[in-house]
Short mmCIF file of C-alpha atoms in Angstrom, two decimals:
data_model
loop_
_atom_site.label_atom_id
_atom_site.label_comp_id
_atom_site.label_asym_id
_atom_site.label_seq_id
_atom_site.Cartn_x
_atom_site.Cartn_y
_atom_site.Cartn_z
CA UNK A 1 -46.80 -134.97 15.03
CA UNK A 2 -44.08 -133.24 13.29
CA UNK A 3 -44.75 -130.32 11.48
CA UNK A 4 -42.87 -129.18 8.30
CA UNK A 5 -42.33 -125.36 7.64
CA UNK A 6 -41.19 -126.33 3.89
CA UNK A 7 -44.74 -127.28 3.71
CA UNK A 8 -46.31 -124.20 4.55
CA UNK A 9 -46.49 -120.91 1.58
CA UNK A 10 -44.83 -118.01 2.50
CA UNK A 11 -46.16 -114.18 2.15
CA UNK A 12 -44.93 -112.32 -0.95
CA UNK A 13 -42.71 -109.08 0.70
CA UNK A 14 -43.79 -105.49 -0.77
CA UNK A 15 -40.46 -103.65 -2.97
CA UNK A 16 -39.22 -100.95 -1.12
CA UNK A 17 -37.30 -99.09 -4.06
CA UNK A 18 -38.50 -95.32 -4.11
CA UNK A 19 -39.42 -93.99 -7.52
CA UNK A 20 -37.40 -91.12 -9.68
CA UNK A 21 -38.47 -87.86 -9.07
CA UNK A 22 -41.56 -86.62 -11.65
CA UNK A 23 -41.84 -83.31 -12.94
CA UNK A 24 -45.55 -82.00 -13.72
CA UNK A 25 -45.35 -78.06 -14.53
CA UNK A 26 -42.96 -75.39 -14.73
CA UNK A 27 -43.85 -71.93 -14.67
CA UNK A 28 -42.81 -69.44 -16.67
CA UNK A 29 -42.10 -71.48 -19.78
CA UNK A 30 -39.58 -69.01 -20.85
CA UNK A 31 -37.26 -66.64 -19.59
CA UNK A 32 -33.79 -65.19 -19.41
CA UNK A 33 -31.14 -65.76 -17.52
CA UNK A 34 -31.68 -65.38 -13.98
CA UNK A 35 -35.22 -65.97 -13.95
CA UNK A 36 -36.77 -67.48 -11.30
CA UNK A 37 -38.61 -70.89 -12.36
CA UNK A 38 -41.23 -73.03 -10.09
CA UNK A 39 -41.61 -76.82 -10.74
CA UNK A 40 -44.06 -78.67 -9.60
CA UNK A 41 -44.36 -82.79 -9.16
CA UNK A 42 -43.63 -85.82 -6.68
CA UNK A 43 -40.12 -87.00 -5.58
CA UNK A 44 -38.50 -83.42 -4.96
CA UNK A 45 -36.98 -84.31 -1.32
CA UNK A 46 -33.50 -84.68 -0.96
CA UNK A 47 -32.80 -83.29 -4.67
CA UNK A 48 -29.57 -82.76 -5.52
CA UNK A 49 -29.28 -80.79 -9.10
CA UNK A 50 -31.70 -79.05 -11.19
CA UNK A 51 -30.15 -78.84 -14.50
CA UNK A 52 -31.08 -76.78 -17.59
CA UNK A 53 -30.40 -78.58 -20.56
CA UNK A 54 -27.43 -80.38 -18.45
CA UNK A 55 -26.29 -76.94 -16.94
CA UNK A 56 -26.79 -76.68 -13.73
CA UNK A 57 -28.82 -73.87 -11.81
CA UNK A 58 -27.18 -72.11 -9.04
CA UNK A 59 -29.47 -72.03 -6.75
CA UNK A 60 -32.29 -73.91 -6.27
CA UNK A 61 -34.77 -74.58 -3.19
CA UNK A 62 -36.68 -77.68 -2.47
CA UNK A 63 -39.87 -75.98 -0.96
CA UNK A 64 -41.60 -79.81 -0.12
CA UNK A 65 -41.47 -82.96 -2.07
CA UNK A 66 -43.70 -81.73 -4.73
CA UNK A 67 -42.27 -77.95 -5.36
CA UNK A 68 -39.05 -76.51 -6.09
CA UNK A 69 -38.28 -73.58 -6.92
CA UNK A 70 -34.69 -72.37 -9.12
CA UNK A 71 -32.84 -69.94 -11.17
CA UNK A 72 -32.50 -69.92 -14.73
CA UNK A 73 -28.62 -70.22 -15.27
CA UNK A 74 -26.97 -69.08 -18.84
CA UNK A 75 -28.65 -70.48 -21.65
CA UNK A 76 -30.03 -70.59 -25.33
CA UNK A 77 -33.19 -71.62 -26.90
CA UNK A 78 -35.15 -74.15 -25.96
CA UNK A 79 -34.04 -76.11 -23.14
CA UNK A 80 -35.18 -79.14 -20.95
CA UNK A 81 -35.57 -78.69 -16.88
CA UNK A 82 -34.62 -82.08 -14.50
CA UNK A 83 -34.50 -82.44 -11.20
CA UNK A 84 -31.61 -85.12 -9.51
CA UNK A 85 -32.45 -86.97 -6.41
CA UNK A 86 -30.58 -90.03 -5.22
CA UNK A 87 -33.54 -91.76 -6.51
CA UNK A 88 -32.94 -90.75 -10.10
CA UNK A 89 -33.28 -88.26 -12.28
CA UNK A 90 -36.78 -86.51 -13.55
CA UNK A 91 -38.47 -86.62 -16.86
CA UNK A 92 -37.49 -83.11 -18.70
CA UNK A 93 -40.14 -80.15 -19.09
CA UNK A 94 -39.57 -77.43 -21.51
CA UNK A 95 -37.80 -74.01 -21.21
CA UNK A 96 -37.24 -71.54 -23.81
CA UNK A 97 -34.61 -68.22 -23.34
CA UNK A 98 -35.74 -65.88 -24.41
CA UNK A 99 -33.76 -62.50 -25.68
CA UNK A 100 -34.30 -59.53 -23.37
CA UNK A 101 -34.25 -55.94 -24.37
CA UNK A 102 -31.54 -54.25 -23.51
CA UNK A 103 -31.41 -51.07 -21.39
CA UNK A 104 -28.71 -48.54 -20.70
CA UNK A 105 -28.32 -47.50 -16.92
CA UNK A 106 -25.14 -44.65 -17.94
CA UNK A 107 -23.84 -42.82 -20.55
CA UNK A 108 -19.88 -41.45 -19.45
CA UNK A 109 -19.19 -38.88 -20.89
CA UNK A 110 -22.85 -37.79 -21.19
CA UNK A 111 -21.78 -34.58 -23.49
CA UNK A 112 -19.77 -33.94 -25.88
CA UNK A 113 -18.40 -31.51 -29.01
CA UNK A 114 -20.14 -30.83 -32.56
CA UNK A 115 -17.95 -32.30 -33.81
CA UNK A 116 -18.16 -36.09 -32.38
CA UNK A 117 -15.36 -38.06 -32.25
CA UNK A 118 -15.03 -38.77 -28.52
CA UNK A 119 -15.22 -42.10 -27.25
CA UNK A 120 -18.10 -42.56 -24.70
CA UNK A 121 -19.04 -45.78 -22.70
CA UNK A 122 -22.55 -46.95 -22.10
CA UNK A 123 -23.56 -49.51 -19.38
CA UNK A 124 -26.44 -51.46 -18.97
CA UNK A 125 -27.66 -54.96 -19.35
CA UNK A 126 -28.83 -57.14 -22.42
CA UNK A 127 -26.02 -55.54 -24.54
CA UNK A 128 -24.51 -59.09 -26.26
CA UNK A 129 -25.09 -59.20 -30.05
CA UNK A 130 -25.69 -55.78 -30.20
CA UNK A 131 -26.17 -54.58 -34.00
CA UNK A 132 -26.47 -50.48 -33.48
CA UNK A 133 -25.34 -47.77 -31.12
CA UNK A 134 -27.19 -44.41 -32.50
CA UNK A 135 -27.19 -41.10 -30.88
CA UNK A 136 -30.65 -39.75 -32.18
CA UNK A 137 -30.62 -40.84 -35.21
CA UNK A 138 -26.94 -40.92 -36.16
CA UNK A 139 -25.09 -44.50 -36.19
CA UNK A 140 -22.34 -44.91 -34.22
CA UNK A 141 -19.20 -46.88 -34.65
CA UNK A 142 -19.06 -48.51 -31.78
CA UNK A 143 -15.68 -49.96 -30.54
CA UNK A 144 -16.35 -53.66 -28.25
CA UNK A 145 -19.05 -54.52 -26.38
CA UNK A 146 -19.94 -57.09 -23.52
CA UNK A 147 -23.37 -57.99 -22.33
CA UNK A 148 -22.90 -54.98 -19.42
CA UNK A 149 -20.71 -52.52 -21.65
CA UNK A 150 -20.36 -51.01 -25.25
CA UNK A 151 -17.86 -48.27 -26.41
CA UNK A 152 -18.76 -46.20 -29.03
CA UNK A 153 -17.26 -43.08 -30.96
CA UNK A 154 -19.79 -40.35 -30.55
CA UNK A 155 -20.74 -39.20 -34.39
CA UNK A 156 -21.32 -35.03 -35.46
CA UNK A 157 -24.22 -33.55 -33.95
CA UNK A 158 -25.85 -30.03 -33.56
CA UNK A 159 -25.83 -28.18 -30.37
CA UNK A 160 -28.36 -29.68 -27.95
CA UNK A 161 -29.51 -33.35 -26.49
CA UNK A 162 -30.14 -36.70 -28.10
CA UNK A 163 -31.08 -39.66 -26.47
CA UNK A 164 -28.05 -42.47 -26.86
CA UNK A 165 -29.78 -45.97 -27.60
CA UNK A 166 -28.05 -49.70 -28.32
CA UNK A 167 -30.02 -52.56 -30.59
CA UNK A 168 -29.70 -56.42 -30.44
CA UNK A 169 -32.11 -58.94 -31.63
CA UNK A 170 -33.78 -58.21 -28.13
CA UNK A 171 -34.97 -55.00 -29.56
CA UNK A 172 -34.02 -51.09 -28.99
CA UNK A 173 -33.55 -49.73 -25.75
CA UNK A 174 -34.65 -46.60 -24.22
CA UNK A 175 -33.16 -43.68 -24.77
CA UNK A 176 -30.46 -41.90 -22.34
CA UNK A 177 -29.61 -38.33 -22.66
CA UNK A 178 -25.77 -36.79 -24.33
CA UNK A 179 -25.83 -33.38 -24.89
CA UNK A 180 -23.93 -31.92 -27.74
CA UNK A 181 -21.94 -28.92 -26.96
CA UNK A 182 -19.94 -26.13 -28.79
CA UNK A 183 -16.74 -25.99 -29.06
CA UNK A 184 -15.06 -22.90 -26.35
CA UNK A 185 -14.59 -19.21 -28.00
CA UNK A 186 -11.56 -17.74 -26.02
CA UNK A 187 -11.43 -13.99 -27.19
CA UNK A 188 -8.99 -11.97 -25.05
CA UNK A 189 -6.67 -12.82 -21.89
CA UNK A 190 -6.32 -9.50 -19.81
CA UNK A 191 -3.63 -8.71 -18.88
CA UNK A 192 -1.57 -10.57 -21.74
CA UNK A 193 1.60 -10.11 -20.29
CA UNK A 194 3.52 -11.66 -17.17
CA UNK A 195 6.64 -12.10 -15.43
CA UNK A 196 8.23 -15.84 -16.31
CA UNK A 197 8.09 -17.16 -12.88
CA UNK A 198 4.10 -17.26 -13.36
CA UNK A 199 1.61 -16.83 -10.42
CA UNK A 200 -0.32 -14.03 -11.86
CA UNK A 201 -3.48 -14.17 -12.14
CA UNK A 202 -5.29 -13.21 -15.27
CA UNK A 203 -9.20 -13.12 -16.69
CA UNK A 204 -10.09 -14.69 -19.87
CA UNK A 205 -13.25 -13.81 -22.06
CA UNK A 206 -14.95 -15.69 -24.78
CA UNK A 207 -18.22 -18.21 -25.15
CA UNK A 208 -18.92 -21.93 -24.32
CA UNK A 209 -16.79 -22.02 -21.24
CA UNK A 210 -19.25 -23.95 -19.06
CA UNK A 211 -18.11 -27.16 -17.78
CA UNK A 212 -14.48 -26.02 -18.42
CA UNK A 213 -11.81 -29.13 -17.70
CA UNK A 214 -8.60 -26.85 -18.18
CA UNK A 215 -7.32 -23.92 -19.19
CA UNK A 216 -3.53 -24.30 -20.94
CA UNK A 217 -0.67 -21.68 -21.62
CA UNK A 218 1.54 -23.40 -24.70
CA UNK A 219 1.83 -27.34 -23.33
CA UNK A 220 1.80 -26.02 -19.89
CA UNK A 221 -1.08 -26.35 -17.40
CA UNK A 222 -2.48 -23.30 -15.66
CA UNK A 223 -1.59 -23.48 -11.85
CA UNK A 224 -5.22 -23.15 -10.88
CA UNK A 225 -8.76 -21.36 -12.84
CA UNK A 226 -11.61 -20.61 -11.31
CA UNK A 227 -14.99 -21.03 -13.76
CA UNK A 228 -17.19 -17.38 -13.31
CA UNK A 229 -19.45 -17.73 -15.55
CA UNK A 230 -20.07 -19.60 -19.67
CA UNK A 231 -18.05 -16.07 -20.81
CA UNK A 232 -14.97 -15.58 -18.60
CA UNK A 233 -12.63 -17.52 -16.21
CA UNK A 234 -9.95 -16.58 -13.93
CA UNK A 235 -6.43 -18.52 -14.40
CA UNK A 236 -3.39 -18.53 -12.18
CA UNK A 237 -0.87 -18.57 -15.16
CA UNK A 238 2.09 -21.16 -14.74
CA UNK A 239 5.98 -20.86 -14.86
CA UNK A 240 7.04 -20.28 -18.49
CA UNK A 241 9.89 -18.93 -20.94
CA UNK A 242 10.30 -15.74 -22.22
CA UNK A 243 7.90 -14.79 -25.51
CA UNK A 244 4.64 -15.61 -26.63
CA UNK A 245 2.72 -18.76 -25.87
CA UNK A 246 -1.01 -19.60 -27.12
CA UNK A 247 -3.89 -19.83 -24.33
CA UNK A 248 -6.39 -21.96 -24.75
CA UNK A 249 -9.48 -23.60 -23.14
CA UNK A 250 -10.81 -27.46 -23.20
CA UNK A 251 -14.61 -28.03 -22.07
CA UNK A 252 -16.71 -31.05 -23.28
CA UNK A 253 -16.78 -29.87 -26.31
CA UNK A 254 -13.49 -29.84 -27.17
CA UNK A 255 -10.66 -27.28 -27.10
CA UNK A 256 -10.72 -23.53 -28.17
CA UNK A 257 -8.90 -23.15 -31.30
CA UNK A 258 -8.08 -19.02 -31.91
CA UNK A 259 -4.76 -18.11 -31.26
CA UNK A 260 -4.90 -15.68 -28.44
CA UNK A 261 -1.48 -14.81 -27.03
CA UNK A 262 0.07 -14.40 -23.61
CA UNK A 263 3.74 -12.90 -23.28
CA UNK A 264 5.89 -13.62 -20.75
CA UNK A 265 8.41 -11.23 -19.82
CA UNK A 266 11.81 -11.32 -18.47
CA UNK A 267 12.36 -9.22 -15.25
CA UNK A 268 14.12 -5.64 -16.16
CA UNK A 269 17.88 -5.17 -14.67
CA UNK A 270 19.12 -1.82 -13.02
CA UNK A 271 22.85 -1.71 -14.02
CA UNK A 272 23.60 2.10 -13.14
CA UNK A 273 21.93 5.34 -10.86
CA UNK A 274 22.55 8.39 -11.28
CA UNK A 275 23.03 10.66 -8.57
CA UNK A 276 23.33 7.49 -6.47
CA UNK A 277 22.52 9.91 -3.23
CA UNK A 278 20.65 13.00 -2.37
CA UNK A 279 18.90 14.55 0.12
CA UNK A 280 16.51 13.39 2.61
CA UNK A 281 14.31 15.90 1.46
CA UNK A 282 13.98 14.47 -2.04
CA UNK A 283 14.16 16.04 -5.63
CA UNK A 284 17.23 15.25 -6.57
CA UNK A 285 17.54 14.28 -10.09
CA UNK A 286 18.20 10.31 -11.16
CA UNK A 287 18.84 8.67 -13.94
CA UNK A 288 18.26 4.89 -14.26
CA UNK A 289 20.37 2.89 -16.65
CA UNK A 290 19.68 -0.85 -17.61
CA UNK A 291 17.22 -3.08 -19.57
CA UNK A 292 13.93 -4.15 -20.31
CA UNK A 293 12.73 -0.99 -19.30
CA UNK A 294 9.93 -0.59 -21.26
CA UNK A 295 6.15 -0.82 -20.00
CA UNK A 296 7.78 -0.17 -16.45
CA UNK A 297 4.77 0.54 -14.47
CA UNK A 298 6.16 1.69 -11.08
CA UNK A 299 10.00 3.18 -9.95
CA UNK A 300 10.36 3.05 -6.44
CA UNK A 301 12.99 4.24 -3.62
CA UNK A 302 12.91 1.25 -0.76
CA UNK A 303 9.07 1.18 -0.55
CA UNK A 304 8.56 4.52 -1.57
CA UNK A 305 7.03 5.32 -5.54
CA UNK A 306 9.18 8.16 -7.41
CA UNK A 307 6.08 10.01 -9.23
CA UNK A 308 6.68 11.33 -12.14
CA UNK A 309 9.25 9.21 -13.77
CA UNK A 310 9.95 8.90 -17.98
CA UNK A 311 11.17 6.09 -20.03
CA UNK A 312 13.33 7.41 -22.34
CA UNK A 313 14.00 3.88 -23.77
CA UNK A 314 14.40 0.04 -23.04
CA UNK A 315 17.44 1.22 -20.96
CA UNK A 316 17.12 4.16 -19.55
CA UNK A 317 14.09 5.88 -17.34
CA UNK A 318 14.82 9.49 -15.80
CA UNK A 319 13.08 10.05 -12.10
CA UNK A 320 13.02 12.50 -9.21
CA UNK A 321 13.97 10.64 -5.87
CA UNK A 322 10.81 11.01 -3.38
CA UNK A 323 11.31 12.24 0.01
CA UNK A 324 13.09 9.75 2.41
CA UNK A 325 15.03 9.03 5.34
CA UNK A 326 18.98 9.16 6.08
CA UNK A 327 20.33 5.73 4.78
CA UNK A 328 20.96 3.29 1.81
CA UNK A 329 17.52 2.03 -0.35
CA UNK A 330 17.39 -0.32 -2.71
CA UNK A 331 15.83 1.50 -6.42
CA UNK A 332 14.21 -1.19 -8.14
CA UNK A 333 11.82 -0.71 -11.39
CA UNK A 334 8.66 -3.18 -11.67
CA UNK A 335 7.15 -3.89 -15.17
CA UNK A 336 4.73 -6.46 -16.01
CA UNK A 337 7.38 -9.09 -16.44
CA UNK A 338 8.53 -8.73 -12.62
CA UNK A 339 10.20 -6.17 -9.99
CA UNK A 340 14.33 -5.52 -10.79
CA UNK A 341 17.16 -5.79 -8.72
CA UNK A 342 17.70 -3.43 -6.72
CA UNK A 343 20.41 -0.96 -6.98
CA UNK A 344 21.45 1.26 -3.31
CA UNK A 345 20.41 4.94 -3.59
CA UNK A 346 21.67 7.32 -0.35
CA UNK A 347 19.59 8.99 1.62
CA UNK A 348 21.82 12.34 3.01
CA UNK A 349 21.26 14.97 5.92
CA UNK A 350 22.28 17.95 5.56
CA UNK A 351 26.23 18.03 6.87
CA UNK A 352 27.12 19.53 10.45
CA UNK A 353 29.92 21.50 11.36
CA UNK A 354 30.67 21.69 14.90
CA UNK A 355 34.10 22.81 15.17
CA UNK A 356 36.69 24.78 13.06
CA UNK A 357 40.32 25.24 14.19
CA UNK A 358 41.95 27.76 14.22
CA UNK A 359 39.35 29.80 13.62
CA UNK A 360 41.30 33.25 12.55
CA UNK A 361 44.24 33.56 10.38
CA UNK A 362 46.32 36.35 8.07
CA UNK A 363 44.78 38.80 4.98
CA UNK A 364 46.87 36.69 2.91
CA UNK A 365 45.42 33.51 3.95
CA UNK A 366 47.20 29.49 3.34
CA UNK A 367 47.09 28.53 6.49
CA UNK A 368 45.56 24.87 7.11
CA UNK A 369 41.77 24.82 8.88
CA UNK A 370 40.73 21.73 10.26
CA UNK A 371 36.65 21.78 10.26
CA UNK A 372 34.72 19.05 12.23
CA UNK A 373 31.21 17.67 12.17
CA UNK A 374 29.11 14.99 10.99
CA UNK A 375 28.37 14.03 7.76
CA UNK A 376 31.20 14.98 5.58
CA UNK A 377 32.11 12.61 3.94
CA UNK A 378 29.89 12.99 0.63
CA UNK A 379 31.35 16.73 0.64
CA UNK A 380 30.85 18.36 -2.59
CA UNK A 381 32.70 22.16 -1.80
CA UNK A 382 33.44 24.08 1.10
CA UNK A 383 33.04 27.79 0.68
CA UNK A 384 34.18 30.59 2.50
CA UNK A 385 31.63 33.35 1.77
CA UNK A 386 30.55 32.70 -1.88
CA UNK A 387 34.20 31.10 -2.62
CA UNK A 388 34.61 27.68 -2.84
CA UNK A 389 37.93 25.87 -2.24
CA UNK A 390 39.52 23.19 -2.19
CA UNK A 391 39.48 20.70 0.77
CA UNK A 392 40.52 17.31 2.08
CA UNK A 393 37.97 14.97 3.52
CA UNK A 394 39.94 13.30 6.15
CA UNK A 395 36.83 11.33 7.83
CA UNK A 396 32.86 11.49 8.02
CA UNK A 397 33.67 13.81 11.27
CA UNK A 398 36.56 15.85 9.61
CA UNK A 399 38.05 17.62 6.62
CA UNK A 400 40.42 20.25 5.33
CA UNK A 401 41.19 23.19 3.82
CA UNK A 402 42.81 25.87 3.13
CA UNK A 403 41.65 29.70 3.83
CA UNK A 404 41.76 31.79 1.04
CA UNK A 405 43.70 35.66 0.59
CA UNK A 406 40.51 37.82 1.24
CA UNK A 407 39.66 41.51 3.56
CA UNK A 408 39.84 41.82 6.94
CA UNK A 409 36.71 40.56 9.10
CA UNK A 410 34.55 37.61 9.95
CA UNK A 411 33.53 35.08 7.20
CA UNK A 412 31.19 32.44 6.84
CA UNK A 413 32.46 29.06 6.39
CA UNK A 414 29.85 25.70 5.02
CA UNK A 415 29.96 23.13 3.81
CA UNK A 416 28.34 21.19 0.86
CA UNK A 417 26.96 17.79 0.06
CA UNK A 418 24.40 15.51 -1.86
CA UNK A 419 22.51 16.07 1.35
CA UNK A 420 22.50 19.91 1.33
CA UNK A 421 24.71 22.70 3.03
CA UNK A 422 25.55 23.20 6.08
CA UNK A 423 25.19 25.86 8.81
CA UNK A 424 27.73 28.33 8.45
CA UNK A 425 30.99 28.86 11.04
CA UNK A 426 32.36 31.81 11.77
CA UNK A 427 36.36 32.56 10.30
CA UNK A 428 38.09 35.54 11.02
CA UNK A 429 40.73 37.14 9.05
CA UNK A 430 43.23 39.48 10.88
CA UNK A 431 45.44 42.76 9.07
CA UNK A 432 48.95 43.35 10.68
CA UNK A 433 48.91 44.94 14.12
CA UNK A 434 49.19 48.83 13.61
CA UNK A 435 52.66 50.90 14.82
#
């Protein structure tokens, strides 16, 4: 018998299709950016977006098919949360931003003058739509702002600290610290005077010199300053031109304001000297000629000071050379605008003479002498006894003259220099032989 399988029923098959995914609970409700959220509900495996009011989140983690958990991306208001799987997408739970209060983290500068008008930048978080910068109490203008970052033009205050806060519809936040500072006092530079080539160092004296940023001569920068203490300061004064230039001091609270003067000074000039030698021994007279002699503090002979020395006038100072050795120094004069050129002074010994030929002539004298040594050539006089005549320098070893009419018998010849007077040689003078 043939059987039919049209005849027989067949078994309804079960649908395979996998449902959307289902969203129970979210927790928090509400929230800022960047919160973490939880959802709970069926379907979660293989998700592949969790969107916030169709933005997506970032970051999200499928814990197990009924828990997720995800971060709150940008957003406003009141939002609704799915979750994307290839089955489908969720139903949509509520989620509601909220506005967070804002809070500074740094306040650059954190101090400031009196007298406000400094720019200062605060950073933070929760800064968009902010409607007030104050410092205390005082409103600020404030210049742009971001959600991280405000600028703001730091109002008047009175000396001490205020706490620096920012508003938005979040609320206020707390408080950071700016301190108010005076404005610096400079009352004296000492000394006030300096060559123009700079490098001096100088002290300056005044009030409100803590957290000192520089320390100026006219537009030009000291080289270096050292900060002592809030009342004085130590500068390295720059390169400048001749004449007076105003020193001041900037500190956070702004820049001193007093005109205090520093001079610089042009180095003085030796044109002349006079004696331009002398003796080793020292003493001898000198006259300095030349300019910007005035407030010279210090003559000197090679390294040598010449104590005591007078300033007659801006070109002229009289001295007494100091002991010193045989040889050429240079004379220079130092005043608080720098050290001069220097101009050669001799050192002279005392002359020599060695030889003297002949060394015996007539009453009547004219006869030619011929005297050797050392030293002669800055010979002054040669005398025979107390008479001086006149001579010939021929060389620094030899000079001339001529003897003199004088009495029978020995004389004593020397000579004289810058360097002082020699020993005496003997010169004998003769009468006619007797009948």
């Amino acid at each position: 018998m043939e059987s039919s399988d049209s005849a027989m029923p067949r078994a309804t098959q079960p649908s395979t299709a996998a449902a959307a995914p289902v969203i129970t609970t979210n927790s928090p409700f509400s929230g800022v950016a960047g919160t973490v959220v939880t959802l709970t509900g069926t379907g979660f495996t293989g998700a592949t977006a969790v969107t916030f009011g169709g933005t997506p989140s970032a970051s999200f983690t499928v814990v197990s098919a009924t828990g997720i958990t995800t971060v709150a991306p940008a957003g406003a208001g009141t939002v609704q949360i799915t979750v994307t799987t290839p089955d489908g997408t969720s139903n949509g739970v509520g989620f509601t931003y909220t506005i967070a209060t804002p809070a500074i983290s740094s306040v650059v500068p954190n101090q400031g003058s009196v007298e406000g008008g400094n720019t200062v930048t605060l950073t933070g978080t929760g800064f968009a739509g902010a409607t007030s910068v104050r410092f205390g109490t005082v409103a600020a203008a404030f210049l742009a702002v971001s959600a991280t970052q405000a600028t703001a033009v730091a109002p008047a205050g009175s000396l001490g600290t205020v706490g620096v806060t920012i508003t938005t519809p979040g609320g206020t936040s707390a408080g950071v610290p700016y301190t108010y500072v005076a404005v610096p006092v400079l009352s004296s530079v000492t000394p006030a005077q300096g060559p123009l080539v700079g490098g001096n160092s100088i002290t300056l004296s005044g009030t409100g010199f803590t957290g000192t940023t520089s320390v100026h001569f006219g537009a030009n920068a000291a080289s270096s300053f050292t900060f002592v203490s809030a009342t004085q300061l130590t500068a390295v004064v720059p390169v400048g031109g001749p004449g007076p230039v105003a020193v001041t001091v900037t500190t956070p609270g702004g820049t001193s304001t007093q005109a205090v003067p520093y001079y610089y000074l042009a180095a003085p000039v030796i044109s002349g000297v006079t004696a331009g030698s002398g003796p080793v021994g020292g003493g001898m007279p000198v006259t300095l000629t030349g300019a910007k002699f005035l407030q010279a503090t210090a003559v000197r002979f090679g390294a040598t000071a010449a104590t005591p020395y007078t300033i007659f006038s801006a070109t002229e100072i009289r001295t007494v050379s100091p002991p010193g050795v045989a040889g050429s120094v240079p004379v220079t004069v130092t005043t608080p605008g720098g050290t001069s050129n220097g101009v050669a002074y001799l050192y002279l010994g005392a002359p020599v003479v060695s030889g003297l030929a002949p060394n015996q002539g007539p009453l009547a004298g004219g006869n030619t002498l011929t005297l050797t040594g050392v030293g002669l050539t800055y010979a002054t006089a040669v005398l025979f006894g107390a008479v001086p005549v006149g001579f010939t320098v021929v060389s620094d070893t030899q000079l001339t003259t001529t003897a003199p009419p004088g009495v029978a018998g020995a004389v004593t010849i020397r000579v004289v220099t810058p360097g002082g007077t020699s020993v005496g040689v003997s010169y004998t003078r003769l009468g006619p032989p007797g009948i």
